[in-house]
PDB file of C-alpha atoms in Angstrom:
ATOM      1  CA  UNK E   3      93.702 -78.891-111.109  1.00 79.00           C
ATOM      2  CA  UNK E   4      92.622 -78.596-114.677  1.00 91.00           C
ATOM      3  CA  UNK E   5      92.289 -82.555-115.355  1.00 95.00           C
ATOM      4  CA  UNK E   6      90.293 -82.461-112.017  1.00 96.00           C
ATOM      5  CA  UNK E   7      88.168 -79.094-112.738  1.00 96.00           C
ATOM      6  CA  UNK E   8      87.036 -80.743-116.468  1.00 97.00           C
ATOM      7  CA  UNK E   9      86.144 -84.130-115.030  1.00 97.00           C
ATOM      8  CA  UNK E  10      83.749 -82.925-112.440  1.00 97.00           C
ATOM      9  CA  UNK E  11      82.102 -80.611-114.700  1.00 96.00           C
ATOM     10  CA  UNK E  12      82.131 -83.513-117.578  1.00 97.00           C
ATOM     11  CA  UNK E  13      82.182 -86.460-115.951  1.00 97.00           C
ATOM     12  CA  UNK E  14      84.963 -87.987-117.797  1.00 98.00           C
ATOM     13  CA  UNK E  15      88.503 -87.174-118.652  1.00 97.00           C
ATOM     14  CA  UNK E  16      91.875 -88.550-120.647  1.00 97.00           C
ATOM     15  CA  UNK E  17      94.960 -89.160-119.604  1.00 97.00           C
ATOM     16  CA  UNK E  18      97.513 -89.548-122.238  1.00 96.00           C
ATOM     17  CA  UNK E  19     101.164 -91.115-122.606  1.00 96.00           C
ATOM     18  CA  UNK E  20     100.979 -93.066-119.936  1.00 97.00           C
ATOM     19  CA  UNK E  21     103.934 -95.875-119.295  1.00 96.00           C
ATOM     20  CA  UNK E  22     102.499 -99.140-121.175  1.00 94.00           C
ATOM     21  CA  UNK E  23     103.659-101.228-117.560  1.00 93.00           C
ATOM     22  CA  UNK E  24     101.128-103.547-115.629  1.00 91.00           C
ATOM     23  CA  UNK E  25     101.722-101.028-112.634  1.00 94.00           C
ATOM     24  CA  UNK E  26     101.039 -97.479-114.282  1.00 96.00           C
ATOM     25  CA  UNK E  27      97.238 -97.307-114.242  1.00 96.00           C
ATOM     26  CA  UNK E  28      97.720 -97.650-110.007  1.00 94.00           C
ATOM     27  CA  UNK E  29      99.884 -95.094-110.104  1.00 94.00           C
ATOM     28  CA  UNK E  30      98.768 -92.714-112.208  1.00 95.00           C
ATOM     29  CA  UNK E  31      95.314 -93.071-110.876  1.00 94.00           C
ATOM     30  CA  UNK E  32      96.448 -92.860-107.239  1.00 92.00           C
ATOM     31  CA  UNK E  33      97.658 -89.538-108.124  1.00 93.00           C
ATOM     32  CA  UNK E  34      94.254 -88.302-108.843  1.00 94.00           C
ATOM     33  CA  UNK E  35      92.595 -90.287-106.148  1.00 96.00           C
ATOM     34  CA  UNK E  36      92.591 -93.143-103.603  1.00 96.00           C
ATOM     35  CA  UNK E  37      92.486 -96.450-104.791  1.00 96.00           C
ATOM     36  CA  UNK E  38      89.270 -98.168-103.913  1.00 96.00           C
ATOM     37  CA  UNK E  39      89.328-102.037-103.969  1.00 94.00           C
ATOM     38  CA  UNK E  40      86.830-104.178-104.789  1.00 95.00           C
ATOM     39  CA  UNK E  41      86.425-108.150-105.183  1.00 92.00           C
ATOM     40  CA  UNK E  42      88.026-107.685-108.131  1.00 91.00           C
ATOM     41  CA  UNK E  43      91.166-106.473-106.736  1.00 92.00           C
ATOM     42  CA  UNK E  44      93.024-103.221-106.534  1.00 94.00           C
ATOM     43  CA  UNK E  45      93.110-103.508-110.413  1.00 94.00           C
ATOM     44  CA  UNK E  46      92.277-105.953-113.205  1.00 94.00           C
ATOM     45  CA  UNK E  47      93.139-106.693-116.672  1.00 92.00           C
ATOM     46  CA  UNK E  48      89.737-106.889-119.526  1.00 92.00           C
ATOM     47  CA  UNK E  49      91.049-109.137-121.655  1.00 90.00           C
ATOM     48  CA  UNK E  50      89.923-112.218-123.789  1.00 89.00           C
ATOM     49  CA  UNK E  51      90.616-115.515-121.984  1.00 85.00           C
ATOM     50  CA  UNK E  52      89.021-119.159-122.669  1.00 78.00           C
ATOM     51  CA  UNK E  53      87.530-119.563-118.829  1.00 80.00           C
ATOM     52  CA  UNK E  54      86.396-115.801-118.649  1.00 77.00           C
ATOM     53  CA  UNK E  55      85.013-114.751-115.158  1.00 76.00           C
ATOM     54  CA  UNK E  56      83.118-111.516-115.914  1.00 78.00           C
ATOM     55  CA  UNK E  57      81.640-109.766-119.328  1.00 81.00           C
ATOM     56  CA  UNK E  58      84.976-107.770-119.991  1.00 84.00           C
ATOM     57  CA  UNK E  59      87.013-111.386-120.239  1.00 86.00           C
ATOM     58  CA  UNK E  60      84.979-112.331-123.457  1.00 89.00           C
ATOM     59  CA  UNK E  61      85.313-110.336-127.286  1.00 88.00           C
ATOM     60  CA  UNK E  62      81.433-110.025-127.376  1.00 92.00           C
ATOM     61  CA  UNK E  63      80.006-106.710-126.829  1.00 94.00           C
ATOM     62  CA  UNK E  64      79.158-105.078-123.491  1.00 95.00           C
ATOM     63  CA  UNK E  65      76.036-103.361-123.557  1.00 96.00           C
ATOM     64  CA  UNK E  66      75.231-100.321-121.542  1.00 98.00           C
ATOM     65  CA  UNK E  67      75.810-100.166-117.530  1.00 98.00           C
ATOM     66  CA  UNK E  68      77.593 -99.248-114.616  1.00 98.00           C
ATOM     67  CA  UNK E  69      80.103-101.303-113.050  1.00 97.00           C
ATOM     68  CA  UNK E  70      79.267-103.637-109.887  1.00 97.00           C
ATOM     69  CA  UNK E  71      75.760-102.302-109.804  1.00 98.00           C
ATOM     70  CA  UNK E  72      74.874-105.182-107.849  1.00 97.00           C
ATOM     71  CA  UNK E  73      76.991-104.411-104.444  1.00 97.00           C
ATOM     72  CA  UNK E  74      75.283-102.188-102.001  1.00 96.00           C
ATOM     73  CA  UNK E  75      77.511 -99.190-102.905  1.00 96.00           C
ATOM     74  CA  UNK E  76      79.024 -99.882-106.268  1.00 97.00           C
ATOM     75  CA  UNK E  77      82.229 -97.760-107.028  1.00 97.00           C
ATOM     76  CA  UNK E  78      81.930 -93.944-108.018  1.00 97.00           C
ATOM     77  CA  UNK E  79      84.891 -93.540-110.087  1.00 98.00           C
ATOM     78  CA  UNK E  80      86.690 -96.283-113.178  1.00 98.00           C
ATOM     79  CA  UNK E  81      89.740 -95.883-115.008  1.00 98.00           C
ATOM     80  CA  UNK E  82      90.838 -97.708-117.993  1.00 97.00           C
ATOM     81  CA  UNK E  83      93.782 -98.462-118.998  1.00 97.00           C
ATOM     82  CA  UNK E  84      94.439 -98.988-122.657  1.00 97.00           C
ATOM     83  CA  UNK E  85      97.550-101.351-122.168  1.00 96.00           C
ATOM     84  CA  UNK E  86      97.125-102.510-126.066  1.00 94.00           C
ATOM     85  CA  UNK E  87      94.392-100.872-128.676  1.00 94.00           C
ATOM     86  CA  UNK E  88      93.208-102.691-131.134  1.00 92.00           C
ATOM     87  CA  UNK E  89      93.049-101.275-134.636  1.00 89.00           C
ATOM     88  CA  UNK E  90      89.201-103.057-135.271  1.00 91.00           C
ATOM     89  CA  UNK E  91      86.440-102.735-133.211  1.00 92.00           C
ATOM     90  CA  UNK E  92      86.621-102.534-129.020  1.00 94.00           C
ATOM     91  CA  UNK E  93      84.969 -99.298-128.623  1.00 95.00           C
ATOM     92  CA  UNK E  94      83.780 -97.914-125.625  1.00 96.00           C
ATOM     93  CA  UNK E  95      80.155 -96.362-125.642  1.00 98.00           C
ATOM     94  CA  UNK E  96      79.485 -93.720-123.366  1.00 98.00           C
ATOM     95  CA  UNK E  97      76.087 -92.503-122.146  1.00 98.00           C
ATOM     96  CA  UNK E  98      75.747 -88.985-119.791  1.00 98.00           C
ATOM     97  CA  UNK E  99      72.677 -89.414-117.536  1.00 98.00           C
ATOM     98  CA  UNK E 100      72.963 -85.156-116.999  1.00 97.00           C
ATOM     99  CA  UNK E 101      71.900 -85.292-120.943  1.00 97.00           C
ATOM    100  CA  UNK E 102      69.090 -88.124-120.906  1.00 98.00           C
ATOM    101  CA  UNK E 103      67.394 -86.150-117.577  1.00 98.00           C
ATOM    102  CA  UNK E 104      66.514 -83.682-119.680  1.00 96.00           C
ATOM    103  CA  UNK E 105      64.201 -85.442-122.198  1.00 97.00           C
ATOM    104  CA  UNK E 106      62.981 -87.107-119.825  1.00 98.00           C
ATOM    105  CA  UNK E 107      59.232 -86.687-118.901  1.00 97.00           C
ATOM    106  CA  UNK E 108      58.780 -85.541-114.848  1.00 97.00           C
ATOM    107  CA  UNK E 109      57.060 -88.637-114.108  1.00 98.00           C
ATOM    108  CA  UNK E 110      59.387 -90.963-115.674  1.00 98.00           C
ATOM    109  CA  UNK E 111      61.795 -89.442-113.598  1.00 98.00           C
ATOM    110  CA  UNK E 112      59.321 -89.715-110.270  1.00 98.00           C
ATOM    111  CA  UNK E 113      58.444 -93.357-111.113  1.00 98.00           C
ATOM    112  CA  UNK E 114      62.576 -94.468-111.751  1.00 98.00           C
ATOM    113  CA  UNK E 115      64.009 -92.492-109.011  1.00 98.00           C
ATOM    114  CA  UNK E 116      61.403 -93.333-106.117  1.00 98.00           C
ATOM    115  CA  UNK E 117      60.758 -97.374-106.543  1.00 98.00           C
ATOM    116  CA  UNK E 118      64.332 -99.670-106.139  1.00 98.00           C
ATOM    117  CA  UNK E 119      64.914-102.558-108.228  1.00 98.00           C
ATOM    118  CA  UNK E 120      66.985-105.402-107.708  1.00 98.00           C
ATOM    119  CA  UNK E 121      70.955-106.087-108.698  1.00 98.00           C
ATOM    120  CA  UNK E 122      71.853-109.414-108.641  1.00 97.00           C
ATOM    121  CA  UNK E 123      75.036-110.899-109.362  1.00 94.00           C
ATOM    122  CA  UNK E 124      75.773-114.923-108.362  1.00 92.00           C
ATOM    123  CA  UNK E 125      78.184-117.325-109.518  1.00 88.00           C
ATOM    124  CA  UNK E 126      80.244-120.476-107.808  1.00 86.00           C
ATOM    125  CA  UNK E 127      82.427-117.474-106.295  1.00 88.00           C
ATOM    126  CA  UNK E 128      80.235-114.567-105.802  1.00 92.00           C
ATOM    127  CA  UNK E 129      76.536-113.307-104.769  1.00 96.00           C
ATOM    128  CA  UNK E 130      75.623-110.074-104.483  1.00 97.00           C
ATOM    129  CA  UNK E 131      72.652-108.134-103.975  1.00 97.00           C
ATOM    130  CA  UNK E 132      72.169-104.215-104.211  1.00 97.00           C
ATOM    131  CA  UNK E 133      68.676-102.844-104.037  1.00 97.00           C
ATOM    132  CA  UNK E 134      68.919 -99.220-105.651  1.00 97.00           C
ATOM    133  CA  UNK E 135      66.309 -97.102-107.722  1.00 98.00           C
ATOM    134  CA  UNK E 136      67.523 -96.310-110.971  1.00 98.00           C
ATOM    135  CA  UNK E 137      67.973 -92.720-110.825  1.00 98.00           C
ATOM    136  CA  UNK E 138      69.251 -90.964-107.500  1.00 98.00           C
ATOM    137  CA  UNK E 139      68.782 -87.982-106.157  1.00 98.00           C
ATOM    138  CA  UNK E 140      69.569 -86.241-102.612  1.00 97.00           C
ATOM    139  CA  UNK E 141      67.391 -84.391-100.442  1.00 96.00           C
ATOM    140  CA  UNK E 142      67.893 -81.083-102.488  1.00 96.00           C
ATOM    141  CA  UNK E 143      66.715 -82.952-105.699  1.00 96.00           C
ATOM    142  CA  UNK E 144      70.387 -83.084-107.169  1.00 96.00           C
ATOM    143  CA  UNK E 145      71.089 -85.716-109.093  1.00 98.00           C
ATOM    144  CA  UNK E 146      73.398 -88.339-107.669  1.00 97.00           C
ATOM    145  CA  UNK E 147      73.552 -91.262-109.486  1.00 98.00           C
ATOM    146  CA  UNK E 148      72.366 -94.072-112.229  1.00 98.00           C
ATOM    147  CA  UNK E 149      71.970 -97.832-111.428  1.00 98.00           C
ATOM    148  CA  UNK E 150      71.666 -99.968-114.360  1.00 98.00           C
ATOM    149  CA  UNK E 151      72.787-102.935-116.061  1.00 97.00           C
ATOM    150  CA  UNK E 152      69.771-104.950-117.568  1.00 92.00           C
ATOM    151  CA  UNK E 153      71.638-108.564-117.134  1.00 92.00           C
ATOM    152  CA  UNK E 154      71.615-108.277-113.403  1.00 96.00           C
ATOM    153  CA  UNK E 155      68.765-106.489-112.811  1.00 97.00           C
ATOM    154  CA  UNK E 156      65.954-108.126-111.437  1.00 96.00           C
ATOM    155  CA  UNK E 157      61.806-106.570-110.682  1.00 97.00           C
ATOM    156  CA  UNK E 158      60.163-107.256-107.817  1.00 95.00           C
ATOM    157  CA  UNK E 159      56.612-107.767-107.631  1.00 95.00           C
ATOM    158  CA  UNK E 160      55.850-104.737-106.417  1.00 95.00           C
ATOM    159  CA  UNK E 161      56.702-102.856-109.161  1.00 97.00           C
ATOM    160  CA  UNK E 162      53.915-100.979-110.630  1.00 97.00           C
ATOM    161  CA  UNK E 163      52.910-101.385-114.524  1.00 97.00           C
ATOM    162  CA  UNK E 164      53.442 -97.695-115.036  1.00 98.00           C
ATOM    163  CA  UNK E 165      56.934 -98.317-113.853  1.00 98.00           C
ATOM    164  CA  UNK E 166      58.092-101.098-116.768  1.00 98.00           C
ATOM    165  CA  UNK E 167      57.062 -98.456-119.116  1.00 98.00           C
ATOM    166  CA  UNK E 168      58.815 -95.974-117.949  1.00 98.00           C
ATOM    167  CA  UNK E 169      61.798 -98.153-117.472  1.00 98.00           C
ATOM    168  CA  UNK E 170      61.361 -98.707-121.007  1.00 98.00           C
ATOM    169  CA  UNK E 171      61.348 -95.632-122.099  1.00 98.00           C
ATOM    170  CA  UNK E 172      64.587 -94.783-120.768  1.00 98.00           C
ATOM    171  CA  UNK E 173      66.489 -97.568-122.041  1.00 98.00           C
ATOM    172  CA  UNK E 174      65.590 -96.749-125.582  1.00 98.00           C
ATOM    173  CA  UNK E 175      66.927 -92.830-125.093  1.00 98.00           C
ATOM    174  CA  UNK E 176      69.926 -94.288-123.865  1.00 98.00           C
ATOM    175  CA  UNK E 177      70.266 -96.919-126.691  1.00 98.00           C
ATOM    176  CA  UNK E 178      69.198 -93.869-128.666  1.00 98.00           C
ATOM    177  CA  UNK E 179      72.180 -93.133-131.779  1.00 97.00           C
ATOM    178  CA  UNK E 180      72.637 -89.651-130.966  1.00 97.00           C
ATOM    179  CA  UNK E 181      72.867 -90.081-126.963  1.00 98.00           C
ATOM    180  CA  UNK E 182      75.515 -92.325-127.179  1.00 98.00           C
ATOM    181  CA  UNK E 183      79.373 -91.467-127.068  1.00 97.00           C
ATOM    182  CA  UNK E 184      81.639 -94.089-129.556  1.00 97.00           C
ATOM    183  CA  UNK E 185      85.251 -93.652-128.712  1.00 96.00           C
ATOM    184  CA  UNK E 186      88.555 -95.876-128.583  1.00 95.00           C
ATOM    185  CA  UNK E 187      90.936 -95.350-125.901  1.00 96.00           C
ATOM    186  CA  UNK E 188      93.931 -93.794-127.771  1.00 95.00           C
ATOM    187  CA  UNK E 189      96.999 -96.627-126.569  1.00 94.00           C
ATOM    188  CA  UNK E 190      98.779 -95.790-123.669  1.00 96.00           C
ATOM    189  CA  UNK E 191      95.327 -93.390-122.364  1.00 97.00           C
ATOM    190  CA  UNK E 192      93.688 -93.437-119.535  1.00 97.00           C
ATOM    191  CA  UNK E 193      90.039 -93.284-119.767  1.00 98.00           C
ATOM    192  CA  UNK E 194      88.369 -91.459-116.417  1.00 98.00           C
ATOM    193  CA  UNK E 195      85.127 -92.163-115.759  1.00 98.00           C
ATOM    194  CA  UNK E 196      82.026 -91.325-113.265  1.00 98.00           C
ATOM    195  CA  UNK E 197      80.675 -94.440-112.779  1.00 98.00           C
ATOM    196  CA  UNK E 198      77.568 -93.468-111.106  1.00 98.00           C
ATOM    197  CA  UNK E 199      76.697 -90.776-113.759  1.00 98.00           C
ATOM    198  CA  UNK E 200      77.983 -92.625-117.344  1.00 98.00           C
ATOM    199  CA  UNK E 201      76.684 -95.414-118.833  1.00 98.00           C
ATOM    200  CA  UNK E 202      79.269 -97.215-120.766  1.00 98.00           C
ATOM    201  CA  UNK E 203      79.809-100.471-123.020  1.00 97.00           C
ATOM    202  CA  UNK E 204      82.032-102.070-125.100  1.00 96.00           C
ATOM    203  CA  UNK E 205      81.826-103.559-129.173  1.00 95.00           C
ATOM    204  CA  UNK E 206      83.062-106.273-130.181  1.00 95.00           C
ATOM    205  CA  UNK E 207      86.224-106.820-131.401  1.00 93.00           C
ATOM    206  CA  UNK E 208      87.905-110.329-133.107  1.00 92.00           C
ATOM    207  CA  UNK E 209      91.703-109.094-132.230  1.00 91.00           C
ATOM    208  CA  UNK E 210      92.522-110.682-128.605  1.00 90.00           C
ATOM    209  CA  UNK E 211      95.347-109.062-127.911  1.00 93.00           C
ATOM    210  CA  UNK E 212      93.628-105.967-126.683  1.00 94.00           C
ATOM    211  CA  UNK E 213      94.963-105.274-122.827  1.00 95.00           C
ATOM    212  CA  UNK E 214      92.870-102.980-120.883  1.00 96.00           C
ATOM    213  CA  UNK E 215      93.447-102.852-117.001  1.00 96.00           C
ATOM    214  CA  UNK E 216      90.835-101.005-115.085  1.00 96.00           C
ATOM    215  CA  UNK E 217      90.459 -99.801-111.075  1.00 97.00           C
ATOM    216  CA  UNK E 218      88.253 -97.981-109.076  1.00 98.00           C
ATOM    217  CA  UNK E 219      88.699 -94.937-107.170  1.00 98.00           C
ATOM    218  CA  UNK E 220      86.997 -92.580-104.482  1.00 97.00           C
ATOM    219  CA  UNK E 221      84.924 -89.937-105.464  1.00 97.00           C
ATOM    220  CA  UNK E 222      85.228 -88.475-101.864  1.00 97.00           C
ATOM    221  CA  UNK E 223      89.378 -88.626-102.037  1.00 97.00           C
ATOM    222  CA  UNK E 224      89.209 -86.928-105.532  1.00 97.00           C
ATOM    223  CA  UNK E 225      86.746 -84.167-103.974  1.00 97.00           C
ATOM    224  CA  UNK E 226      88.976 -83.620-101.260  1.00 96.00           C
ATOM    225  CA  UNK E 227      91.984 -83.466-103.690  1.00 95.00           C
ATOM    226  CA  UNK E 228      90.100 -80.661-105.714  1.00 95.00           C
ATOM    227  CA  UNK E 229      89.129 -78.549-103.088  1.00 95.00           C
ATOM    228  CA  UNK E 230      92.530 -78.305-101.336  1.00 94.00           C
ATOM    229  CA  UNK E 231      93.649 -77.548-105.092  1.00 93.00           C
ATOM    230  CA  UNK E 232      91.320 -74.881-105.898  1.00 92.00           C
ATOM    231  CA  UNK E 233      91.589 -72.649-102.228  1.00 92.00           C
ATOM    232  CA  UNK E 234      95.535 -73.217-102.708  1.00 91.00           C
ATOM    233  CA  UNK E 235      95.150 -71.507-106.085  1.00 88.00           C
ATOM    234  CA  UNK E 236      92.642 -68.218-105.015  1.00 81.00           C
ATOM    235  CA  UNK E 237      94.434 -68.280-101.647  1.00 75.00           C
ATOM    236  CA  UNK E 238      91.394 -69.003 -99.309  1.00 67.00           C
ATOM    237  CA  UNK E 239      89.484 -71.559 -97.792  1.00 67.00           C
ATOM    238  CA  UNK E 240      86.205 -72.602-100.257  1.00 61.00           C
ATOM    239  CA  UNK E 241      83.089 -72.191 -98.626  1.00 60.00           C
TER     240      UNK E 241
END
């Protein structure tokens, strides 16, 4: 209840001491939440490898995005599981889209969250195509989620000039020194992450033995958790 209570309110969370076995992140992480699968698998190791398939197989840095921003519905929730740290570089950067909103001028935010942009991802085994606007809201003007990831995106013609400024404007506050979050998985952590809500990238790092295996889980199964949790604990149903 706790873990769950300071990850909603935060968007992220840690998990320490967890086994260092290939099977512990499902585990653990099904414990919080349902598993939710993607192309990718149930799970996958980020780790260097000569023929690397996506960004997280190489020891080049990651910048700034959310993961599988080019499917229709990319995932809500990641976990990462540091398998084996390494003692130079491999940092994880961490940017809270709650935080940048609010320097954020009202028509940056009009322009970004009413025109959609394009997510493409193809290769010899994939293509993919979301169409999402950068910033989401609902119908009650709550903030519901960030799409970004400037390798895959891709502007149609549309798109008005006032828009590319804007757009620019909010990558440089999320590039911005003192907006970002630098941290390194503690070994044997697990990392818990809103996917839709926090930016996040990787440095580089020369040591390729770092092991990280990450997953995806449902935001609507961990919701679900949370409430049973919290109207078990004052004894009522929440309304």
């Amino acid at each position: 209840m706790e873990f769950l209570t300071f990850y909603l309110e935060h968007g992220v969370a840690l998990i320490s001491n967890v086994p260092r076995r290939a099977d512990s992140l499902a585990r653990v992480a099904g414990g919080i939440a349902a598993l939710a699968p993607s192309h990718l698998g149930d799970a996958f190791d980020i780790r260097t490898t000569d023929n690397p398939k996506h960004i997280g197989e190489v020891a080049a840095g990651i910048p700034l995005h959310i993961d599988l921003v080019y499917r229709q519905f990319p995932p809500s929730i990641q976990a990462l599981h540091a398998i084996n740290q390494v003692e130079d570089g491999g940092e994880n950067e961490l940017v809270d889209i709650h935080y940048i909103l609010g320097q954020m001028p009202p028509e940056g935010i009009e322009l970004l969250s009413t025109i959609p942009v394009d997510f493409v991802a193809r290769s010899a085994s994939v293509h993919f195509r979301g169409r999402h606007p950068v910033l989401q809201f609902d119908l009650e003007g709550n903030f519901t989620g960030v799409a970004y990831n400037q390798y895959k995106i891709s502007f149609p013609p549309s798109v008005p000039p006032a828009y590319y400024f804007a757009f620019e404007r909010f990558r440089r506050m999320i590039h911005a020194p003192e907006n970002v979050n630098r941290m390194c998985i503690p070994q044997d952590a697990v990392l818990v992450f809103d996917n839709r809500r926090t930016l996040h990238g990787r440095r580089s790092f020369r040591d390729t033995s770092r092991h990280v295996i990450g997953c995806f889980l449902s935001d609507d199964d961990l919701r679900s958790r949370y409430r049973l949790l919290a109207e078990a604990a004052s004894g009522g149903q929440l309304a």
